[in-house]
Short mmCIF file of C-alpha atoms in Angstrom, two decimals:
data_model
loop_
_atom_site.label_atom_id
_atom_site.label_comp_id
_atom_site.label_asym_id
_atom_site.label_seq_id
_atom_site.Cartn_x
_atom_site.Cartn_y
_atom_site.Cartn_z
CA MET A 1 31.83 0.86 -3.74
CA LEU A 2 32.05 -2.67 -2.23
CA ASN A 3 32.40 -1.27 1.29
CA PHE A 4 30.00 -3.78 2.84
CA THR A 5 32.80 -4.99 5.14
CA LYS A 6 33.56 -1.45 6.25
CA PHE A 7 30.01 -0.28 6.94
CA GLU A 8 27.33 -2.39 8.61
CA ARG A 9 23.74 -2.30 7.44
CA VAL A 10 21.88 0.53 9.16
CA ASN A 11 18.16 1.23 9.22
CA PRO A 12 16.75 4.77 9.44
CA ASN A 13 16.31 6.15 12.94
CA LYS A 14 12.88 5.79 14.48
CA ARG A 15 11.18 8.38 16.64
CA ASP A 16 10.96 7.52 20.33
CA VAL A 17 7.97 5.29 21.09
CA LEU A 18 6.45 7.59 23.70
CA GLN A 19 6.69 10.54 21.31
CA ARG A 20 5.38 8.83 18.19
CA LEU A 21 2.31 7.47 20.00
CA LYS A 22 1.14 11.05 20.54
CA ASP A 23 0.54 11.78 16.85
CA TYR A 24 0.27 10.39 13.32
CA ASN A 25 3.58 11.74 12.06
CA GLU A 26 5.92 9.36 10.27
CA VAL A 27 7.89 7.01 12.51
CA TYR A 28 11.04 6.75 10.39
CA GLU A 29 13.43 9.62 9.77
CA VAL A 30 15.02 10.19 6.35
CA PHE A 31 18.71 9.29 6.04
CA GLU A 32 21.04 12.28 6.16
CA LYS A 33 23.42 12.45 3.18
CA ASN A 34 26.51 10.89 4.74
CA LYS A 35 24.55 7.92 6.04
CA ALA A 36 22.87 7.46 2.66
CA ARG A 37 26.25 7.51 0.91
CA GLU A 38 27.73 4.98 3.33
CA GLN A 39 24.81 2.62 2.91
CA SER A 40 24.85 3.02 -0.88
CA ASP A 41 28.58 2.33 -0.86
CA ARG A 42 27.86 -1.15 0.56
CA CYS A 43 26.33 -2.28 -2.77
CA MET A 44 28.43 -4.92 -4.55
CA GLN A 45 27.20 -3.82 -8.01
CA CYS A 46 26.30 -7.39 -8.93
CA GLY A 47 26.52 -8.30 -12.59
CA ASP A 48 23.07 -9.86 -12.35
CA PRO A 49 21.41 -7.78 -9.62
CA TYR A 50 18.75 -9.82 -7.85
CA CYS A 51 17.33 -6.64 -6.25
CA HIS A 52 16.48 -5.32 -9.73
CA SER A 53 14.86 -8.61 -10.73
CA LYS A 54 12.81 -8.99 -7.53
CA CYS A 55 11.45 -5.42 -7.69
CA PRO A 56 8.05 -5.46 -9.50
CA LEU A 57 9.02 -2.17 -11.17
CA HIS A 58 12.52 -3.47 -12.03
CA ASN A 59 14.03 -0.27 -10.70
CA PHE A 60 17.64 0.56 -11.58
CA ILE A 61 18.68 0.01 -7.98
CA PRO A 62 22.44 -0.60 -8.31
CA ALA A 63 22.71 2.39 -10.67
CA TRP A 64 21.13 4.91 -8.33
CA LEU A 65 22.94 3.45 -5.33
CA LYS A 66 26.23 4.03 -7.18
CA GLN A 67 25.31 7.62 -8.03
CA THR A 68 24.34 8.28 -4.42
CA ALA A 69 27.66 6.91 -3.20
CA GLU A 70 29.43 9.11 -5.77
CA LYS A 71 27.45 12.21 -4.68
CA ASN A 72 25.60 12.65 -7.99
CA LEU A 73 22.16 13.46 -6.62
CA GLU A 74 20.73 14.73 -9.91
CA LEU A 75 21.52 11.52 -11.80
CA ALA A 76 20.42 9.32 -8.87
CA PHE A 77 17.10 11.21 -8.83
CA ALA A 78 16.63 10.81 -12.59
CA LEU A 79 17.38 7.08 -12.44
CA SER A 80 15.08 6.59 -9.47
CA ASN A 81 12.16 8.27 -11.23
CA GLU A 82 12.77 6.71 -14.63
CA THR A 83 11.00 3.47 -13.76
CA SER A 84 8.88 4.46 -10.77
CA PRO A 85 5.92 6.87 -10.54
CA PHE A 86 6.50 7.74 -6.87
CA PRO A 87 9.79 6.30 -5.54
CA GLU A 88 9.82 8.41 -2.36
CA ILE A 89 6.49 6.80 -1.38
CA LEU A 90 7.46 3.24 -2.26
CA GLY A 91 10.73 3.75 -0.41
CA LYS A 92 8.58 4.05 2.72
CA ILE A 93 5.75 1.56 2.24
CA CYS A 94 7.17 -1.33 0.17
CA PRO A 95 7.88 -4.60 2.01
CA HIS A 96 11.55 -4.35 1.09
CA ASP A 97 12.46 -7.29 3.28
CA VAL A 98 10.62 -9.66 0.93
CA LEU A 99 11.34 -7.81 -2.33
CA CYS A 100 14.54 -5.94 -3.25
CA GLU A 101 16.32 -6.19 0.09
CA GLY A 102 15.18 -9.76 0.56
CA ALA A 103 16.94 -10.63 -2.72
CA CYS A 104 20.12 -8.65 -1.96
CA SER A 105 23.26 -10.79 -2.25
CA LEU A 106 24.52 -9.38 1.04
CA ASN A 107 21.71 -11.17 2.88
CA THR A 108 24.06 -14.15 3.09
CA GLY A 109 25.63 -12.64 6.21
CA HIS A 110 26.51 -8.97 5.91
CA GLY A 111 22.97 -7.62 5.86
CA ALA A 112 21.13 -6.26 2.81
CA VAL A 113 21.75 -2.77 1.51
CA SER A 114 19.17 -0.35 2.96
CA ILE A 115 17.58 0.12 -0.45
CA GLY A 116 14.22 1.55 0.60
CA ALA A 117 15.74 4.14 2.94
CA VAL A 118 18.20 5.31 0.27
CA GLU A 119 15.38 5.51 -2.29
CA THR A 120 13.46 7.84 0.01
CA HIS A 121 16.60 9.87 0.79
CA ILE A 122 17.38 10.45 -2.90
CA ASN A 123 13.97 11.86 -3.68
CA GLU A 124 13.26 13.85 -0.54
CA THR A 125 16.73 15.44 -0.77
CA ALA A 126 16.18 16.20 -4.45
CA PHE A 127 12.83 17.84 -3.68
CA GLU A 128 14.51 19.98 -1.02
CA ASN A 129 16.98 21.08 -3.70
CA GLY A 130 14.23 22.14 -6.08
CA MET A 131 14.18 19.09 -8.36
CA LYS A 132 10.87 17.86 -9.73
CA PRO A 133 9.74 15.03 -12.02
CA LYS A 134 9.67 16.04 -15.68
CA PHE A 135 6.71 15.77 -18.04
CA ALA A 136 6.26 16.45 -21.74
CA PRO A 137 3.84 19.13 -22.92
CA ILE A 138 0.46 17.77 -24.07
CA LYS A 139 1.05 17.17 -27.77
CA LEU A 140 -1.15 14.31 -28.97
CA ASN A 141 -4.77 14.92 -29.88
CA LYS A 142 -5.78 12.00 -27.69
CA LYS A 143 -7.42 11.77 -24.27
CA VAL A 144 -7.30 8.99 -21.69
CA ALA A 145 -9.72 8.66 -18.79
CA ILE A 146 -8.48 7.04 -15.58
CA ILE A 147 -11.07 5.66 -13.19
CA GLY A 148 -9.55 5.48 -9.71
CA SER A 149 -6.75 7.58 -8.25
CA GLY A 150 -4.84 4.95 -6.27
CA PRO A 151 -1.34 3.61 -7.03
CA ALA A 152 -2.30 2.06 -10.39
CA GLY A 153 -4.17 5.18 -11.53
CA ILE A 154 -1.43 7.59 -10.44
CA SER A 155 1.15 5.42 -12.18
CA ALA A 156 -0.78 5.23 -15.44
CA ALA A 157 -1.33 8.99 -15.37
CA THR A 158 2.37 9.63 -14.74
CA PHE A 159 3.63 7.62 -17.69
CA LEU A 160 0.91 8.88 -20.05
CA LEU A 161 1.68 12.50 -19.19
CA ARG A 162 5.38 11.87 -19.73
CA LYS A 163 4.51 11.09 -23.35
CA GLY A 164 2.34 14.16 -23.77
CA ILE A 165 -1.04 12.40 -23.67
CA ALA A 166 -3.91 14.25 -22.00
CA VAL A 167 -5.33 12.59 -18.90
CA GLU A 168 -8.51 13.05 -16.86
CA MET A 169 -8.80 11.19 -13.57
CA PHE A 170 -12.11 10.32 -11.90
CA GLU A 171 -12.22 9.58 -8.16
CA ARG A 172 -15.40 8.83 -6.22
CA ASP A 173 -13.93 9.94 -2.89
CA ASP A 174 -13.25 13.50 -1.75
CA ARG A 175 -9.47 13.22 -2.22
CA ALA A 176 -7.19 11.52 -4.70
CA GLY A 177 -4.74 8.83 -3.68
CA GLY A 178 -6.85 5.74 -3.06
CA LEU A 179 -5.22 3.47 -0.51
CA LEU A 180 -2.22 5.81 -0.30
CA THR A 181 -4.56 8.41 1.17
CA TYR A 182 -7.17 6.41 3.04
CA GLY A 183 -5.72 2.92 3.47
CA ILE A 184 -2.25 3.63 4.89
CA PRO A 185 -1.97 5.60 8.15
CA GLY A 186 0.02 8.81 8.35
CA PHE A 187 2.63 7.29 10.67
CA LYS A 188 3.75 5.18 7.69
CA LEU A 189 3.10 7.71 4.92
CA ASP A 190 2.68 11.46 5.31
CA LYS A 191 -0.33 12.49 3.22
CA ASN A 192 1.51 15.58 2.01
CA ALA A 193 3.71 13.23 -0.04
CA VAL A 194 0.65 11.88 -1.86
CA GLU A 195 -0.80 15.35 -2.41
CA ARG A 196 2.56 16.55 -3.77
CA ARG A 197 2.56 13.85 -6.46
CA ILE A 198 -1.05 14.61 -7.41
CA ASN A 199 -0.24 18.31 -7.67
CA TRP A 200 2.65 17.59 -10.02
CA LEU A 201 0.28 15.64 -12.27
CA LEU A 202 -2.11 18.60 -12.24
CA GLU A 203 0.76 20.93 -13.14
CA ALA A 204 1.57 18.60 -16.04
CA GLY A 205 -1.96 19.05 -17.39
CA MET A 206 -4.03 16.31 -15.78
CA ARG A 207 -7.64 17.14 -14.92
CA LEU A 208 -8.93 15.65 -11.66
CA HIS A 209 -12.58 15.03 -10.79
CA VAL A 210 -13.18 14.08 -7.14
CA ASN A 211 -16.55 13.15 -5.65
CA CYS A 212 -17.33 11.75 -9.09
CA GLU A 213 -18.55 8.16 -9.15
CA ILE A 214 -18.76 6.58 -12.59
CA GLY A 215 -22.18 5.12 -13.18
CA LYS A 216 -23.72 7.61 -10.77
CA ASP A 217 -22.29 11.09 -11.29
CA LYS A 218 -21.08 10.40 -14.82
CA SER A 219 -22.25 7.63 -17.12
CA ILE A 220 -19.88 5.10 -18.60
CA GLU A 221 -21.44 5.78 -22.01
CA SER A 222 -20.40 9.44 -21.92
CA LEU A 223 -16.94 8.48 -20.75
CA GLU A 224 -16.55 5.98 -23.58
CA SER A 225 -17.65 8.52 -26.17
CA GLU A 226 -15.41 11.33 -24.88
CA PHE A 227 -12.12 9.45 -24.49
CA ASP A 228 -9.83 7.45 -26.76
CA ALA A 229 -8.93 4.98 -24.03
CA ILE A 230 -10.02 4.27 -20.45
CA PHE A 231 -7.85 2.81 -17.69
CA LEU A 232 -9.56 1.02 -14.80
CA GLY A 233 -7.62 1.37 -11.57
CA ILE A 234 -10.51 0.86 -9.18
CA GLY A 235 -8.58 -1.34 -6.75
CA ALA A 236 -9.95 -4.01 -4.43
CA THR A 237 -11.73 -2.10 -1.70
CA ALA A 238 -14.36 -4.53 -0.42
CA GLY A 239 -13.29 -5.72 3.02
CA ARG A 240 -13.72 -9.37 3.91
CA TRP A 241 -15.73 -10.67 6.85
CA ALA A 242 -14.88 -13.82 8.79
CA LYS A 243 -18.40 -15.15 8.07
CA ILE A 244 -18.99 -16.15 11.67
CA GLU A 245 -22.01 -15.80 13.91
CA GLY A 246 -22.33 -12.40 15.58
CA GLU A 247 -20.14 -10.36 13.23
CA ASN A 248 -23.07 -8.12 12.29
CA ALA A 249 -22.97 -6.50 15.74
CA PRO A 250 -22.57 -2.70 15.62
CA ASN A 251 -19.18 -2.79 17.36
CA VAL A 252 -17.64 -5.19 14.81
CA HIS A 253 -16.00 -3.32 11.95
CA LEU A 254 -14.03 -3.79 8.76
CA ALA A 255 -10.44 -2.56 8.77
CA ILE A 256 -10.89 -0.16 5.85
CA ASP A 257 -13.87 1.54 7.53
CA PHE A 258 -11.85 2.06 10.71
CA LEU A 259 -8.73 3.38 8.96
CA LYS A 260 -10.62 5.59 6.51
CA ARG A 261 -12.72 7.28 9.17
CA ILE A 262 -9.66 7.96 11.31
CA GLN A 263 -7.89 9.56 8.35
CA LYS A 264 -10.93 11.67 7.44
CA ARG A 265 -10.96 12.91 11.04
CA ASN A 266 -7.25 13.65 10.78
CA PHE A 267 -7.96 15.74 7.69
CA GLY A 268 -10.31 17.82 9.82
CA ASN A 269 -13.57 16.40 8.47
CA ILE A 270 -16.62 15.79 10.64
CA VAL A 271 -17.15 12.01 10.66
CA GLU A 272 -20.61 11.09 11.88
CA ASP A 273 -19.95 7.33 11.92
CA PHE A 274 -16.53 7.65 13.58
CA ILE A 275 -15.29 4.49 15.30
CA ASP A 276 -14.10 5.53 18.77
CA VAL A 277 -11.74 3.05 20.47
CA LYS A 278 -10.55 5.28 23.31
CA ASP A 279 -10.40 3.40 26.64
CA LYS A 280 -11.71 0.24 25.00
CA ASN A 281 -10.39 -3.28 24.61
CA VAL A 282 -9.68 -3.68 20.89
CA VAL A 283 -9.21 -7.00 19.12
CA VAL A 284 -7.93 -7.07 15.53
CA ILE A 285 -8.25 -10.29 13.53
CA GLY A 286 -5.61 -10.77 10.83
CA GLY A 287 -1.84 -10.89 10.35
CA GLY A 288 -1.06 -8.67 7.37
CA ASP A 289 0.06 -5.06 7.09
CA THR A 290 -3.54 -3.82 7.26
CA ALA A 291 -3.92 -5.56 10.62
CA MET A 292 -0.72 -3.85 11.80
CA ASP A 293 -2.13 -0.51 10.62
CA CYS A 294 -5.27 -1.13 12.68
CA VAL A 295 -3.51 -2.14 15.89
CA ARG A 296 -1.03 0.73 15.69
CA THR A 297 -3.84 3.18 14.98
CA SER A 298 -5.82 1.84 17.94
CA VAL A 299 -2.89 2.46 20.28
CA ARG A 300 -2.64 6.05 19.06
CA GLU A 301 -6.37 6.49 19.57
CA GLY A 302 -5.98 5.66 23.27
CA ALA A 303 -7.35 2.13 23.37
CA LYS A 304 -7.17 0.46 26.79
CA THR A 305 -5.71 -2.76 25.35
CA VAL A 306 -4.94 -3.82 21.79
CA LYS A 307 -4.61 -7.47 20.77
CA CYS A 308 -3.86 -8.97 17.37
CA LEU A 309 -5.19 -12.48 16.72
CA TYR A 310 -3.63 -14.56 13.96
CA ARG A 311 -4.34 -18.16 12.98
CA ARG A 312 -0.74 -19.06 12.15
CA ASP A 313 2.51 -18.43 14.03
CA GLU A 314 4.64 -15.29 13.85
CA ALA A 315 7.02 -16.77 11.27
CA ASN A 316 4.11 -17.22 8.86
CA MET A 317 2.67 -13.73 9.17
CA PRO A 318 2.17 -12.27 5.66
CA GLY A 319 3.00 -8.68 6.58
CA SER A 320 6.29 -6.85 6.80
CA LYS A 321 8.41 -7.91 9.77
CA LYS A 322 9.28 -4.32 10.66
CA GLU A 323 5.58 -3.54 11.11
CA VAL A 324 5.24 -6.38 13.61
CA ILE A 325 8.30 -5.09 15.49
CA ASN A 326 6.88 -1.55 15.53
CA SER A 327 3.54 -2.85 16.80
CA LYS A 328 5.20 -4.71 19.67
CA GLU A 329 7.23 -1.63 20.58
CA GLU A 330 4.01 0.37 20.73
CA GLY A 331 2.34 -2.01 23.18
CA VAL A 332 0.32 -4.37 20.99
CA GLU A 333 -0.17 -7.92 22.31
CA PHE A 334 -0.06 -10.75 19.78
CA ILE A 335 -1.95 -14.02 20.16
CA PHE A 336 -0.87 -16.59 17.59
CA ASN A 337 -2.37 -19.90 16.47
CA VAL A 338 -5.98 -18.96 17.13
CA SER A 339 -8.94 -18.82 14.77
CA PRO A 340 -12.27 -17.02 15.32
CA LYS A 341 -15.29 -19.31 15.65
CA SER A 342 -18.07 -16.93 16.70
CA ILE A 343 -18.74 -13.63 18.42
CA LYS A 344 -20.56 -13.57 21.75
CA ILE A 345 -23.43 -11.07 21.86
CA GLU A 346 -25.05 -9.52 24.92
CA ASN A 347 -27.79 -6.88 24.61
CA ASP A 348 -27.11 -6.77 20.83
CA ILE A 349 -23.45 -5.81 21.41
CA ALA A 350 -20.35 -7.95 20.87
CA VAL A 351 -18.65 -8.59 24.23
CA ALA A 352 -16.17 -11.34 23.34
CA ILE A 353 -14.88 -13.45 20.51
CA GLU A 354 -14.85 -17.23 20.73
CA LEU A 355 -11.52 -18.61 19.56
CA GLU A 356 -10.19 -22.03 18.67
CA GLU A 357 -6.54 -22.94 18.97
CA THR A 358 -4.80 -24.05 15.79
CA THR A 359 -1.75 -26.02 14.72
CA LEU A 360 0.18 -25.98 11.45
CA SER A 361 0.67 -29.05 9.29
CA GLU A 362 2.07 -29.81 5.82
CA PRO A 363 2.16 -26.93 3.29
CA ASP A 364 -0.77 -26.55 0.91
CA GLU A 365 -0.58 -25.85 -2.84
CA SER A 366 0.44 -22.24 -2.13
CA GLY A 367 3.44 -23.41 -0.11
CA ARG A 368 2.04 -22.17 3.21
CA GLN A 369 1.43 -24.58 6.07
CA ARG A 370 -2.14 -25.74 6.49
CA VAL A 371 -4.12 -24.59 9.51
CA THR A 372 -5.76 -27.31 11.62
CA VAL A 373 -8.16 -26.54 14.47
CA VAL A 374 -7.40 -28.23 17.79
CA GLU A 375 -10.45 -30.11 19.09
CA ASN A 376 -12.12 -28.83 22.27
CA SER A 377 -9.78 -25.83 22.47
CA GLN A 378 -12.39 -23.06 22.44
CA TYR A 379 -12.09 -20.09 24.77
CA LEU A 380 -13.37 -16.51 24.96
CA GLU A 381 -11.37 -13.32 24.44
CA GLU A 382 -13.17 -10.24 25.77
CA ALA A 383 -13.50 -7.29 23.43
CA ASP A 384 -15.27 -3.94 23.25
CA ILE A 385 -14.33 -3.36 19.60
CA ILE A 386 -13.57 -6.07 17.03
CA ILE A 387 -11.87 -5.18 13.73
CA MET A 388 -11.70 -7.58 10.79
CA ALA A 389 -8.45 -7.20 8.84
CA LEU A 390 -8.83 -10.25 6.62
CA GLY A 391 -7.94 -8.80 3.25
CA PHE A 392 -9.87 -7.24 0.40
CA SER A 393 -11.86 -8.31 -2.63
CA PRO A 394 -12.57 -6.34 -5.81
CA GLU A 395 -15.81 -4.46 -6.01
CA VAL A 396 -17.82 -5.08 -9.17
CA PRO A 397 -19.45 -1.77 -10.12
CA ALA A 398 -22.43 -1.97 -12.46
CA PHE A 399 -20.69 0.09 -15.13
CA LEU A 400 -18.36 -2.83 -15.91
CA LYS A 401 -21.28 -4.83 -17.26
CA GLU A 402 -22.60 -1.79 -19.12
CA ALA A 403 -19.21 -1.41 -20.79
CA ASN A 404 -19.02 -5.15 -21.64
CA VAL A 405 -15.94 -5.58 -19.46
CA GLU A 406 -15.68 -9.22 -18.43
CA ILE A 407 -14.85 -10.29 -14.89
CA ASN A 408 -13.74 -13.66 -13.57
CA SER A 409 -15.25 -15.91 -10.91
CA TRP A 410 -13.87 -13.91 -7.97
CA GLY A 411 -14.72 -10.46 -9.37
CA GLY A 412 -11.38 -9.57 -10.93
CA ILE A 413 -11.30 -7.84 -14.30
CA GLU A 414 -10.05 -10.09 -17.10
CA ILE A 415 -7.21 -8.65 -19.19
CA ASN A 416 -4.95 -9.89 -21.98
CA SER A 417 -1.17 -9.54 -22.27
CA LYS A 418 -1.63 -5.91 -23.34
CA TYR A 419 -3.67 -5.04 -20.23
CA GLN A 420 -6.77 -4.74 -22.44
CA THR A 421 -10.14 -5.94 -21.21
CA SER A 422 -12.83 -7.62 -23.30
CA ASN A 423 -13.74 -4.10 -24.41
CA GLU A 424 -10.61 -3.09 -26.35
CA LYS A 425 -11.04 0.57 -25.38
CA PHE A 426 -10.74 -0.32 -21.68
CA TYR A 427 -7.49 -1.26 -19.94
CA ALA A 428 -7.07 -2.37 -16.32
CA GLY A 429 -4.34 -2.85 -13.77
CA GLY A 430 -3.66 -3.19 -10.07
CA ASP A 431 -5.79 -4.89 -7.48
CA CYS A 432 -8.97 -4.81 -9.58
CA GLN A 433 -7.46 -7.38 -11.95
CA ARG A 434 -4.85 -9.24 -9.87
CA GLY A 435 -6.58 -9.20 -6.48
CA ALA A 436 -5.49 -7.34 -3.36
CA HIS A 437 -1.72 -7.02 -3.49
CA LEU A 438 0.97 -4.35 -3.08
CA ALA A 439 1.16 -0.69 -4.03
CA VAL A 440 4.32 -1.43 -6.01
CA THR A 441 2.67 -4.14 -8.13
CA ALA A 442 -0.24 -1.78 -8.81
CA ALA A 443 2.27 0.88 -9.84
CA ALA A 444 3.95 -1.60 -12.19
CA ASP A 445 0.60 -2.52 -13.73
CA GLY A 446 -0.29 1.13 -14.25
CA ARG A 447 3.03 1.79 -15.95
CA GLU A 448 2.81 -1.21 -18.28
CA ALA A 449 -0.81 -0.48 -19.15
CA ALA A 450 0.17 3.11 -19.97
CA LYS A 451 2.85 1.83 -22.34
CA GLU A 452 0.25 -0.28 -24.15
CA ILE A 453 -2.17 2.64 -24.34
CA ILE A 454 0.61 4.84 -25.76
CA LYS A 455 1.34 2.24 -28.45
CA ALA A 456 -2.33 1.99 -29.37
CA LEU A 457 -2.88 5.76 -29.55
CA SER A 458 0.36 6.58 -31.30
#
């Protein structure tokens, strides 16, 4: 170990730009074993590892880096999966630069350890060698229902099944996975990886109901009577509009609608309301990872031009820096310090977006610099398709009220320190209670809620 002066930080290889724009296959390659060992060998094995503390799951990062460097794949795999429900997925999609790698002590000059890439290497290599996550046989005469099959739901199911508690999962869509399936494009996350994890849960005894919407296809009353506990992992799936004049035009869309319909098409489904951007000028409003997903998808769909509009500067973009770099490599144009004012309509169709230039001033209570509009700075940006990537809000399904589950002023589910809602039989975690956030924080919520459910049922 401690070879950070011998080996420089290395990122996984990326597929050539011209090749990767032809399909939706993953951009990053998995480390081969020698490269993974070298990068793991750079870890200083800090006595108080900041990477562990900054990770929402508090993964045993230095431990599995050490085992990788020492060629003990089986133990590295076990340690990696001990705290995480799907480490090979989070190794690909987590914003490591602001979490574990951002906290790495080597960031002072040598470059952080390539934690995410090693995490993916450990698990994908283990799978190739026949290793699988382990579950206990169903042994308790208790049943837990999980509403929602996204990161929080998958996580809760994983840790419940590990303790031998029966699980049934209810998903209103046609496939399980939530945002892992329909919110993140295939070039960032191969959908086979999501399906593989779901299949392992099914092998462990989980029952899965797709195309089953609670409150419509199954009543909340029947669910409450059949199960000993219910976990709500319904996410935050309501896209946000800019609330400007003209945004109700038929060629103005929410990011989730665009991404979901593309993925359904990629699955081979017939999508009647498909959003076709081929040979069109696409404008995406927003600066987070969802905006990057939309611009990079648009390029792959053959858009004539793709522009990303963001109201702050590049340094203040909330998304992962590597996604911005990938977008630029793939031909996306960024326009910073602009804010949408209205959408110009001709013959009932949006033809341009009116923008105002902005400047940044003193930080607000969140620590981010305030956005100030520059007077008389309006101008038009032509567009054939406009996509709003402005974040997500929780939906508030009617069954929450029927179940006496309290929500707060912005639609989030209220929970106590034990992840219980106002109805003690219902637990909640992930975006539906904390607001739109990361897959890894949803996974952490699902795990901790599962622990509380296990205590209550045991």
